[in-house]
Amino acid sequence: MAGVSVLALGVLGACAAPPPPAQPNDPYEQTNRVMHKVNLGFDRMLVRPGAKAYGAILPRPVKTGVANFATNLDLPGDMVNGLLQGNINGFGRNFFRFAINSTLGVGGLFDPAKSFGLDQDKTDFGQTLHVWGVGEGPYVELPGIGPSTVRDVIGTAVDIAANPVSLALPTPESYYATVAKVGSKLGDRDRYSETIDSVLYDSADSYAQTRLLYLQNRRFELGQTEAGGEDSFIDPYEE
């Protein structure tokens, strides 16, 4: 791991990701639209009703605890990516946040680190690739996952395969982590249902709208657009 970190730090000074194109790079649009219809059906039949049931049945403190626990499980991966990006401040913030919430926060069910001003520095391997100079590549929409780019598909695959928590936890504890993350996503879907439904079901072209919002938000996260600019978008899934 140390060798990888040194290599990454060396790459940082030599590479810069190319700027995103002015128009969506979508050579697979025909296939993407098919996948979008699959995802719409999946959301309509399973995710949306499941999220409504999750939101109606569980009391707010339980949902908050599940979301906190799931977020805490993401921190080790954030720490690794912070190191690979040369982001020492972000690594330190996530390290102390994880240490405090895993102990004082009863395994991450509570968030005492927030009172210390230690907010999560959320990142992923897709952002690491961006820092290393890899362009975003074509836009893609994957079944069950949703909008992405080729770079972020690779990043997601690496994050899942090399997740420190999944690698460290034995079964059945690793399954509990997966259940918590699914619950957290259902809570997000219920919390922002009005916004999400308006995009998916009220837009004249929900595919084009989803693509636009995803690319705007992702580029904003990576610092490629400015807050308040015409290309900025606030992700309804973010806390």
PDB file of C-alpha atoms in Angstrom:
ATOM      1  CA  MET A   1       0.000   0.000   0.000  1.00  0.00           C
ATOM      2  CA  ALA A   2       2.886   2.377   0.789  1.00  0.00           C
ATOM      3  CA  GLY A   3       4.328   1.823  -2.657  1.00  0.00           C
ATOM      4  CA  VAL A   4       0.995   2.568  -4.264  1.00  0.00           C
ATOM      5  CA  SER A   5       0.689   5.782  -2.248  1.00  0.00           C
ATOM      6  CA  VAL A   6       4.135   6.942  -3.314  1.00  0.00           C
ATOM      7  CA  LEU A   7       3.317   6.180  -6.940  1.00  0.00           C
ATOM      8  CA  ALA A   8       0.049   8.086  -6.644  1.00  0.00           C
ATOM      9  CA  LEU A   9       1.747  11.125  -5.135  1.00  0.00           C
ATOM     10  CA  GLY A  10       4.212  11.111  -7.997  1.00  0.00           C
ATOM     11  CA  VAL A  11       1.411  11.030 -10.523  1.00  0.00           C
ATOM     12  CA  LEU A  12      -0.320  13.994  -8.872  1.00  0.00           C
ATOM     13  CA  GLY A  13       2.316  16.452  -9.921  1.00  0.00           C
ATOM     14  CA  ALA A  14       2.481  15.225 -13.501  1.00  0.00           C
ATOM     15  CA  CYS A  15      -1.122  14.801 -14.581  1.00  0.00           C
ATOM     16  CA  ALA A  16      -4.292  16.809 -14.744  1.00  0.00           C
ATOM     17  CA  ALA A  17      -7.622  15.416 -15.874  1.00  0.00           C
ATOM     18  CA  PRO A  18      -8.750  16.889 -19.194  1.00  0.00           C
ATOM     19  CA  PRO A  19     -11.684  19.303 -18.968  1.00  0.00           C
ATOM     20  CA  PRO A  20     -15.116  17.765 -19.580  1.00  0.00           C
ATOM     21  CA  PRO A  21     -16.693  18.268 -23.003  1.00  0.00           C
ATOM     22  CA  ALA A  22     -19.277  21.014 -23.465  1.00  0.00           C
ATOM     23  CA  GLN A  23     -21.810  18.469 -24.723  1.00  0.00           C
ATOM     24  CA  PRO A  24     -22.532  15.084 -23.099  1.00  0.00           C
ATOM     25  CA  ASN A  25     -20.203  12.384 -24.384  1.00  0.00           C
ATOM     26  CA  ASP A  26     -22.876   9.737 -24.929  1.00  0.00           C
ATOM     27  CA  PRO A  27     -21.961   7.373 -27.790  1.00  0.00           C
ATOM     28  CA  TYR A  28     -23.971   4.568 -26.134  1.00  0.00           C
ATOM     29  CA  GLU A  29     -27.198   6.567 -25.865  1.00  0.00           C
ATOM     30  CA  GLN A  30     -29.387   3.930 -27.495  1.00  0.00           C
ATOM     31  CA  THR A  31     -28.263   1.242 -25.033  1.00  0.00           C
ATOM     32  CA  ASN A  32     -28.308   3.718 -22.164  1.00  0.00           C
ATOM     33  CA  ARG A  33     -31.933   4.584 -22.847  1.00  0.00           C
ATOM     34  CA  VAL A  34     -32.845   0.902 -22.670  1.00  0.00           C
ATOM     35  CA  MET A  35     -31.059   0.645 -19.316  1.00  0.00           C
ATOM     36  CA  HIS A  36     -32.843   3.798 -18.166  1.00  0.00           C
ATOM     37  CA  LYS A  37     -36.211   2.178 -18.858  1.00  0.00           C
ATOM     38  CA  VAL A  38     -35.079  -0.877 -16.877  1.00  0.00           C
ATOM     39  CA  ASN A  39     -34.101   1.350 -13.966  1.00  0.00           C
ATOM     40  CA  LEU A  40     -37.399   3.229 -14.124  1.00  0.00           C
ATOM     41  CA  GLY A  41     -39.289  -0.050 -13.898  1.00  0.00           C
ATOM     42  CA  PHE A  42     -37.059  -1.197 -11.036  1.00  0.00           C
ATOM     43  CA  ASP A  43     -37.684   2.039  -9.171  1.00  0.00           C
ATOM     44  CA  ARG A  44     -41.429   2.029  -9.821  1.00  0.00           C
ATOM     45  CA  MET A  45     -42.000  -1.589  -8.793  1.00  0.00           C
ATOM     46  CA  LEU A  46     -39.463  -2.046  -5.992  1.00  0.00           C
ATOM     47  CA  VAL A  47     -37.334   0.874  -4.861  1.00  0.00           C
ATOM     48  CA  ARG A  48     -39.960   3.606  -4.524  1.00  0.00           C
ATOM     49  CA  PRO A  49     -42.549   1.472  -2.682  1.00  0.00           C
ATOM     50  CA  GLY A  50     -39.786  -0.050  -0.557  1.00  0.00           C
ATOM     51  CA  ALA A  51     -38.516   3.411   0.363  1.00  0.00           C
ATOM     52  CA  LYS A  52     -42.018   4.568   1.279  1.00  0.00           C
ATOM     53  CA  ALA A  53     -42.499   1.536   3.517  1.00  0.00           C
ATOM     54  CA  TYR A  54     -39.075   2.054   5.089  1.00  0.00           C
ATOM     55  CA  GLY A  55     -39.871   5.686   5.817  1.00  0.00           C
ATOM     56  CA  ALA A  56     -43.334   4.945   7.200  1.00  0.00           C
ATOM     57  CA  ILE A  57     -42.462   1.982   9.414  1.00  0.00           C
ATOM     58  CA  LEU A  58     -39.188   2.969  11.059  1.00  0.00           C
ATOM     59  CA  PRO A  59     -39.068   5.880  13.515  1.00  0.00           C
ATOM     60  CA  ARG A  60     -36.755   8.762  12.692  1.00  0.00           C
ATOM     61  CA  PRO A  61     -34.100   7.923  15.361  1.00  0.00           C
ATOM     62  CA  VAL A  62     -33.729   4.413  13.920  1.00  0.00           C
ATOM     63  CA  LYS A  63     -33.379   5.725  10.357  1.00  0.00           C
ATOM     64  CA  THR A  64     -30.811   8.277  11.535  1.00  0.00           C
ATOM     65  CA  GLY A  65     -28.851   5.544  13.312  1.00  0.00           C
ATOM     66  CA  VAL A  66     -28.839   3.344  10.215  1.00  0.00           C
ATOM     67  CA  ALA A  67     -27.666   6.261   8.045  1.00  0.00           C
ATOM     68  CA  ASN A  68     -24.928   7.148  10.561  1.00  0.00           C
ATOM     69  CA  PHE A  69     -23.766   3.526  10.729  1.00  0.00           C
ATOM     70  CA  ALA A  70     -23.627   3.212   6.938  1.00  0.00           C
ATOM     71  CA  THR A  71     -21.742   6.500   6.607  1.00  0.00           C
ATOM     72  CA  ASN A  72     -19.224   5.389   9.217  1.00  0.00           C
ATOM     73  CA  LEU A  73     -18.547   2.225   7.231  1.00  0.00           C
ATOM     74  CA  ASP A  74     -17.572   4.358   4.220  1.00  0.00           C
ATOM     75  CA  LEU A  75     -14.865   6.242   6.111  1.00  0.00           C
ATOM     76  CA  PRO A  76     -12.034   3.651   5.804  1.00  0.00           C
ATOM     77  CA  GLY A  77     -12.473   3.696   2.019  1.00  0.00           C
ATOM     78  CA  ASP A  78     -12.502   7.497   2.095  1.00  0.00           C
ATOM     79  CA  MET A  79      -9.238   7.411   4.052  1.00  0.00           C
ATOM     80  CA  VAL A  80      -7.539   5.143   1.512  1.00  0.00           C
ATOM     81  CA  ASN A  81      -8.656   7.306  -1.397  1.00  0.00           C
ATOM     82  CA  GLY A  82      -7.585  10.440   0.474  1.00  0.00           C
ATOM     83  CA  LEU A  83      -4.067   9.046   0.730  1.00  0.00           C
ATOM     84  CA  LEU A  84      -4.030   8.039  -2.929  1.00  0.00           C
ATOM     85  CA  GLN A  85      -5.085  11.588  -3.842  1.00  0.00           C
ATOM     86  CA  GLY A  86      -2.448  13.166  -1.606  1.00  0.00           C
ATOM     87  CA  ASN A  87      -5.238  14.753   0.457  1.00  0.00           C
ATOM     88  CA  ILE A  88      -3.659  14.511   3.901  1.00  0.00           C
ATOM     89  CA  ASN A  89      -6.134  16.905   5.523  1.00  0.00           C
ATOM     90  CA  GLY A  90      -9.077  14.876   4.247  1.00  0.00           C
ATOM     91  CA  PHE A  91      -7.435  11.656   5.411  1.00  0.00           C
ATOM     92  CA  GLY A  92      -6.885  13.072   8.889  1.00  0.00           C
ATOM     93  CA  ARG A  93     -10.443  14.384   9.171  1.00  0.00           C
ATOM     94  CA  ASN A  94     -11.909  11.028   8.141  1.00  0.00           C
ATOM     95  CA  PHE A  95      -9.514   9.127  10.434  1.00  0.00           C
ATOM     96  CA  PHE A  96     -10.453  11.062  13.546  1.00  0.00           C
ATOM     97  CA  ARG A  97     -14.125  11.025  12.578  1.00  0.00           C
ATOM     98  CA  PHE A  98     -14.039   7.245  12.248  1.00  0.00           C
ATOM     99  CA  ALA A  99     -12.166   6.821  15.529  1.00  0.00           C
ATOM    100  CA  ILE A 100     -14.574   9.036  17.479  1.00  0.00           C
ATOM    101  CA  ASN A 101     -17.796   7.705  15.984  1.00  0.00           C
ATOM    102  CA  SER A 102     -16.685   4.066  16.234  1.00  0.00           C
ATOM    103  CA  THR A 103     -16.032   4.478  19.972  1.00  0.00           C
ATOM    104  CA  LEU A 104     -18.027   7.340  21.467  1.00  0.00           C
ATOM    105  CA  GLY A 105     -20.655   6.911  18.757  1.00  0.00           C
ATOM    106  CA  VAL A 106     -21.271   3.241  19.607  1.00  0.00           C
ATOM    107  CA  GLY A 107     -19.968   1.741  16.403  1.00  0.00           C
ATOM    108  CA  GLY A 108     -21.150   4.664  14.308  1.00  0.00           C
ATOM    109  CA  LEU A 109     -24.817   4.689  15.328  1.00  0.00           C
ATOM    110  CA  PHE A 110     -24.347   8.221  16.636  1.00  0.00           C
ATOM    111  CA  ASP A 111     -22.321  11.116  15.241  1.00  0.00           C
ATOM    112  CA  PRO A 112     -20.449  12.846  18.082  1.00  0.00           C
ATOM    113  CA  ALA A 113     -17.613  13.756  15.675  1.00  0.00           C
ATOM    114  CA  LYS A 114     -19.864  16.368  14.103  1.00  0.00           C
ATOM    115  CA  SER A 115     -19.837  18.364  17.344  1.00  0.00           C
ATOM    116  CA  PHE A 116     -16.029  18.496  16.997  1.00  0.00           C
ATOM    117  CA  GLY A 117     -16.389  19.978  13.513  1.00  0.00           C
ATOM    118  CA  LEU A 118     -15.245  16.759  11.850  1.00  0.00           C
ATOM    119  CA  ASP A 119     -17.498  16.438   8.820  1.00  0.00           C
ATOM    120  CA  GLN A 120     -16.907  13.611   6.384  1.00  0.00           C
ATOM    121  CA  ASP A 121     -14.546  14.321   3.499  1.00  0.00           C
ATOM    122  CA  LYS A 122     -16.443  12.048   1.125  1.00  0.00           C
ATOM    123  CA  THR A 123     -14.519  10.715  -1.840  1.00  0.00           C
ATOM    124  CA  ASP A 124     -14.155   7.605  -3.992  1.00  0.00           C
ATOM    125  CA  PHE A 125     -11.795   5.905  -6.419  1.00  0.00           C
ATOM    126  CA  GLY A 126     -13.473   7.640  -9.347  1.00  0.00           C
ATOM    127  CA  GLN A 127     -12.289  10.926  -7.855  1.00  0.00           C
ATOM    128  CA  THR A 128      -8.869   9.379  -7.309  1.00  0.00           C
ATOM    129  CA  LEU A 129      -8.690   8.556 -11.014  1.00  0.00           C
ATOM    130  CA  HIS A 130      -9.707  12.149 -11.776  1.00  0.00           C
ATOM    131  CA  VAL A 131      -6.876  13.438  -9.579  1.00  0.00           C
ATOM    132  CA  TRP A 132      -4.483  11.096 -11.385  1.00  0.00           C
ATOM    133  CA  GLY A 133      -5.470  12.662 -14.712  1.00  0.00           C
ATOM    134  CA  VAL A 134      -7.979  10.149 -16.074  1.00  0.00           C
ATOM    135  CA  GLY A 135     -10.775  11.736 -18.118  1.00  0.00           C
ATOM    136  CA  GLU A 136     -14.410  10.972 -17.343  1.00  0.00           C
ATOM    137  CA  GLY A 137     -14.995   9.012 -20.558  1.00  0.00           C
ATOM    138  CA  PRO A 138     -18.395   8.296 -22.101  1.00  0.00           C
ATOM    139  CA  TYR A 139     -21.604   8.557 -20.114  1.00  0.00           C
ATOM    140  CA  VAL A 140     -23.227   5.240 -19.231  1.00  0.00           C
ATOM    141  CA  GLU A 141     -26.320   4.112 -17.337  1.00  0.00           C
ATOM    142  CA  LEU A 142     -26.108   0.743 -15.643  1.00  0.00           C
ATOM    143  CA  PRO A 143     -29.034  -1.461 -14.574  1.00  0.00           C
ATOM    144  CA  GLY A 144     -29.667  -1.211 -10.842  1.00  0.00           C
ATOM    145  CA  ILE A 145     -26.894   1.364 -10.398  1.00  0.00           C
ATOM    146  CA  GLY A 146     -27.995   4.268 -12.528  1.00  0.00           C
ATOM    147  CA  PRO A 147     -26.078   7.093 -14.231  1.00  0.00           C
ATOM    148  CA  SER A 148     -22.302   7.042 -14.316  1.00  0.00           C
ATOM    149  CA  THR A 149     -19.295   7.480 -16.588  1.00  0.00           C
ATOM    150  CA  VAL A 150     -16.725   4.929 -17.701  1.00  0.00           C
ATOM    151  CA  ARG A 151     -14.228   6.383 -15.219  1.00  0.00           C
ATOM    152  CA  ASP A 152     -16.712   6.178 -12.345  1.00  0.00           C
ATOM    153  CA  VAL A 153     -17.756   2.632 -13.294  1.00  0.00           C
ATOM    154  CA  ILE A 154     -14.132   1.589 -12.865  1.00  0.00           C
ATOM    155  CA  GLY A 155     -13.955   3.582  -9.644  1.00  0.00           C
ATOM    156  CA  THR A 156     -17.082   1.966  -8.246  1.00  0.00           C
ATOM    157  CA  ALA A 157     -15.810  -1.523  -9.092  1.00  0.00           C
ATOM    158  CA  VAL A 158     -12.510  -0.846  -7.294  1.00  0.00           C
ATOM    159  CA  ASP A 159     -14.266   0.686  -4.279  1.00  0.00           C
ATOM    160  CA  ILE A 160     -16.476  -2.393  -3.936  1.00  0.00           C
ATOM    161  CA  ALA A 161     -13.735  -4.958  -4.514  1.00  0.00           C
ATOM    162  CA  ALA A 162     -11.169  -3.262  -2.269  1.00  0.00           C
ATOM    163  CA  ASN A 163     -13.469  -1.905   0.453  1.00  0.00           C
ATOM    164  CA  PRO A 164     -11.425  -2.135   3.687  1.00  0.00           C
ATOM    165  CA  VAL A 165     -14.500  -2.851   5.812  1.00  0.00           C
ATOM    166  CA  SER A 166     -15.731  -5.698   3.611  1.00  0.00           C
ATOM    167  CA  LEU A 167     -12.255  -7.203   3.533  1.00  0.00           C
ATOM    168  CA  ALA A 168     -11.820  -6.923   7.310  1.00  0.00           C
ATOM    169  CA  LEU A 169     -15.235  -8.065   8.524  1.00  0.00           C
ATOM    170  CA  PRO A 170     -16.053 -11.784   8.661  1.00  0.00           C
ATOM    171  CA  THR A 171     -19.474 -13.168   7.855  1.00  0.00           C
ATOM    172  CA  PRO A 172     -22.180 -12.544   8.950  1.00  0.00           C
ATOM    173  CA  GLU A 173     -20.938  -9.104  10.092  1.00  0.00           C
ATOM    174  CA  SER A 174     -20.164  -8.114   6.506  1.00  0.00           C
ATOM    175  CA  TYR A 175     -23.806  -8.785   5.614  1.00  0.00           C
ATOM    176  CA  TYR A 176     -24.957  -6.426   8.345  1.00  0.00           C
ATOM    177  CA  ALA A 177     -22.894  -3.699   6.718  1.00  0.00           C
ATOM    178  CA  THR A 178     -24.568  -4.349   3.362  1.00  0.00           C
ATOM    179  CA  VAL A 179     -28.040  -4.276   4.931  1.00  0.00           C
ATOM    180  CA  ALA A 180     -27.237  -0.960   6.635  1.00  0.00           C
ATOM    181  CA  LYS A 181     -26.138   0.598   3.347  1.00  0.00           C
ATOM    182  CA  VAL A 182     -29.280  -0.610   1.573  1.00  0.00           C
ATOM    183  CA  GLY A 183     -31.385   0.838   4.386  1.00  0.00           C
ATOM    184  CA  SER A 184     -29.560   4.143   4.163  1.00  0.00           C
ATOM    185  CA  LYS A 185     -30.207   4.335   0.406  1.00  0.00           C
ATOM    186  CA  LEU A 186     -33.892   3.579   0.927  1.00  0.00           C
ATOM    187  CA  GLY A 187     -34.006   6.363   3.502  1.00  0.00           C
ATOM    188  CA  ASP A 188     -32.459   8.765   0.989  1.00  0.00           C
ATOM    189  CA  ARG A 189     -34.961   7.710  -1.679  1.00  0.00           C
ATOM    190  CA  ASP A 190     -37.849   8.363   0.706  1.00  0.00           C
ATOM    191  CA  ARG A 191     -36.435  11.640   2.028  1.00  0.00           C
ATOM    192  CA  TYR A 192     -35.980  13.141  -1.434  1.00  0.00           C
ATOM    193  CA  SER A 193     -38.892  11.384  -3.129  1.00  0.00           C
ATOM    194  CA  GLU A 194     -40.510  14.597  -4.353  1.00  0.00           C
ATOM    195  CA  THR A 195     -37.361  15.779  -6.127  1.00  0.00           C
ATOM    196  CA  ILE A 196     -36.484  12.365  -7.520  1.00  0.00           C
ATOM    197  CA  ASP A 197     -40.022  11.654  -8.706  1.00  0.00           C
ATOM    198  CA  SER A 198     -40.175  15.000 -10.500  1.00  0.00           C
ATOM    199  CA  VAL A 199     -37.032  14.107 -12.456  1.00  0.00           C
ATOM    200  CA  LEU A 200     -37.928  10.495 -13.202  1.00  0.00           C
ATOM    201  CA  TYR A 201     -41.657  10.766 -13.802  1.00  0.00           C
ATOM    202  CA  ASP A 202     -42.544  14.388 -14.573  1.00  0.00           C
ATOM    203  CA  SER A 203     -39.776  15.296 -17.051  1.00  0.00           C
ATOM    204  CA  ALA A 204     -40.482  15.388 -20.765  1.00  0.00           C
ATOM    205  CA  ASP A 205     -37.316  13.302 -21.256  1.00  0.00           C
ATOM    206  CA  SER A 206     -36.285  11.748 -17.951  1.00  0.00           C
ATOM    207  CA  TYR A 207     -33.205  10.148 -19.518  1.00  0.00           C
ATOM    208  CA  ALA A 208     -31.783  13.451 -20.768  1.00  0.00           C
ATOM    209  CA  GLN A 209     -32.666  15.157 -17.486  1.00  0.00           C
ATOM    210  CA  THR A 210     -31.012  12.436 -15.411  1.00  0.00           C
ATOM    211  CA  ARG A 211     -27.892  12.554 -17.578  1.00  0.00           C
ATOM    212  CA  LEU A 212     -27.674  16.346 -17.315  1.00  0.00           C
ATOM    213  CA  LEU A 213     -28.088  16.425 -13.543  1.00  0.00           C
ATOM    214  CA  TYR A 214     -25.649  13.583 -12.945  1.00  0.00           C
ATOM    215  CA  LEU A 215     -22.881  15.109 -15.060  1.00  0.00           C
ATOM    216  CA  GLN A 216     -23.408  18.591 -13.595  1.00  0.00           C
ATOM    217  CA  ASN A 217     -23.285  17.304 -10.045  1.00  0.00           C
ATOM    218  CA  ARG A 218     -20.300  15.013 -10.561  1.00  0.00           C
ATOM    219  CA  ARG A 219     -18.274  17.762 -12.207  1.00  0.00           C
ATOM    220  CA  PHE A 220     -19.188  20.103  -9.359  1.00  0.00           C
ATOM    221  CA  GLU A 221     -17.982  17.487  -6.833  1.00  0.00           C
ATOM    222  CA  LEU A 222     -14.658  17.253  -8.692  1.00  0.00           C
ATOM    223  CA  GLY A 223     -14.211  21.025  -8.765  1.00  0.00           C
ATOM    224  CA  GLN A 224     -14.676  21.291 -12.528  1.00  0.00           C
ATOM    225  CA  THR A 225     -17.558  23.754 -12.174  1.00  0.00           C
ATOM    226  CA  GLU A 226     -18.199  26.536  -9.684  1.00  0.00           C
ATOM    227  CA  ALA A 227     -20.986  26.661  -7.143  1.00  0.00           C
ATOM    228  CA  GLY A 228     -23.779  28.853  -8.420  1.00  0.00           C
ATOM    229  CA  GLY A 229     -22.598  28.541 -12.000  1.00  0.00           C
ATOM    230  CA  GLU A 230     -24.843  27.306 -14.765  1.00  0.00           C
ATOM    231  CA  ASP A 231     -23.272  23.849 -14.520  1.00  0.00           C
ATOM    232  CA  SER A 232     -23.696  23.422 -10.768  1.00  0.00           C
ATOM    233  CA  PHE A 233     -26.234  21.093  -9.243  1.00  0.00           C
ATOM    234  CA  ILE A 234     -26.890  20.067  -5.659  1.00  0.00           C
ATOM    235  CA  ASP A 235     -27.280  16.306  -5.374  1.00  0.00           C
ATOM    236  CA  PRO A 236     -30.533  15.478  -3.544  1.00  0.00           C
ATOM    237  CA  TYR A 237     -28.921  12.304  -2.196  1.00  0.00           C
ATOM    238  CA  GLU A 238     -26.239  14.172  -0.290  1.00  0.00           C
ATOM    239  CA  GLU A 239     -26.733  15.030   3.360  1.00  0.00           C
TER     240      GLU A 239
END
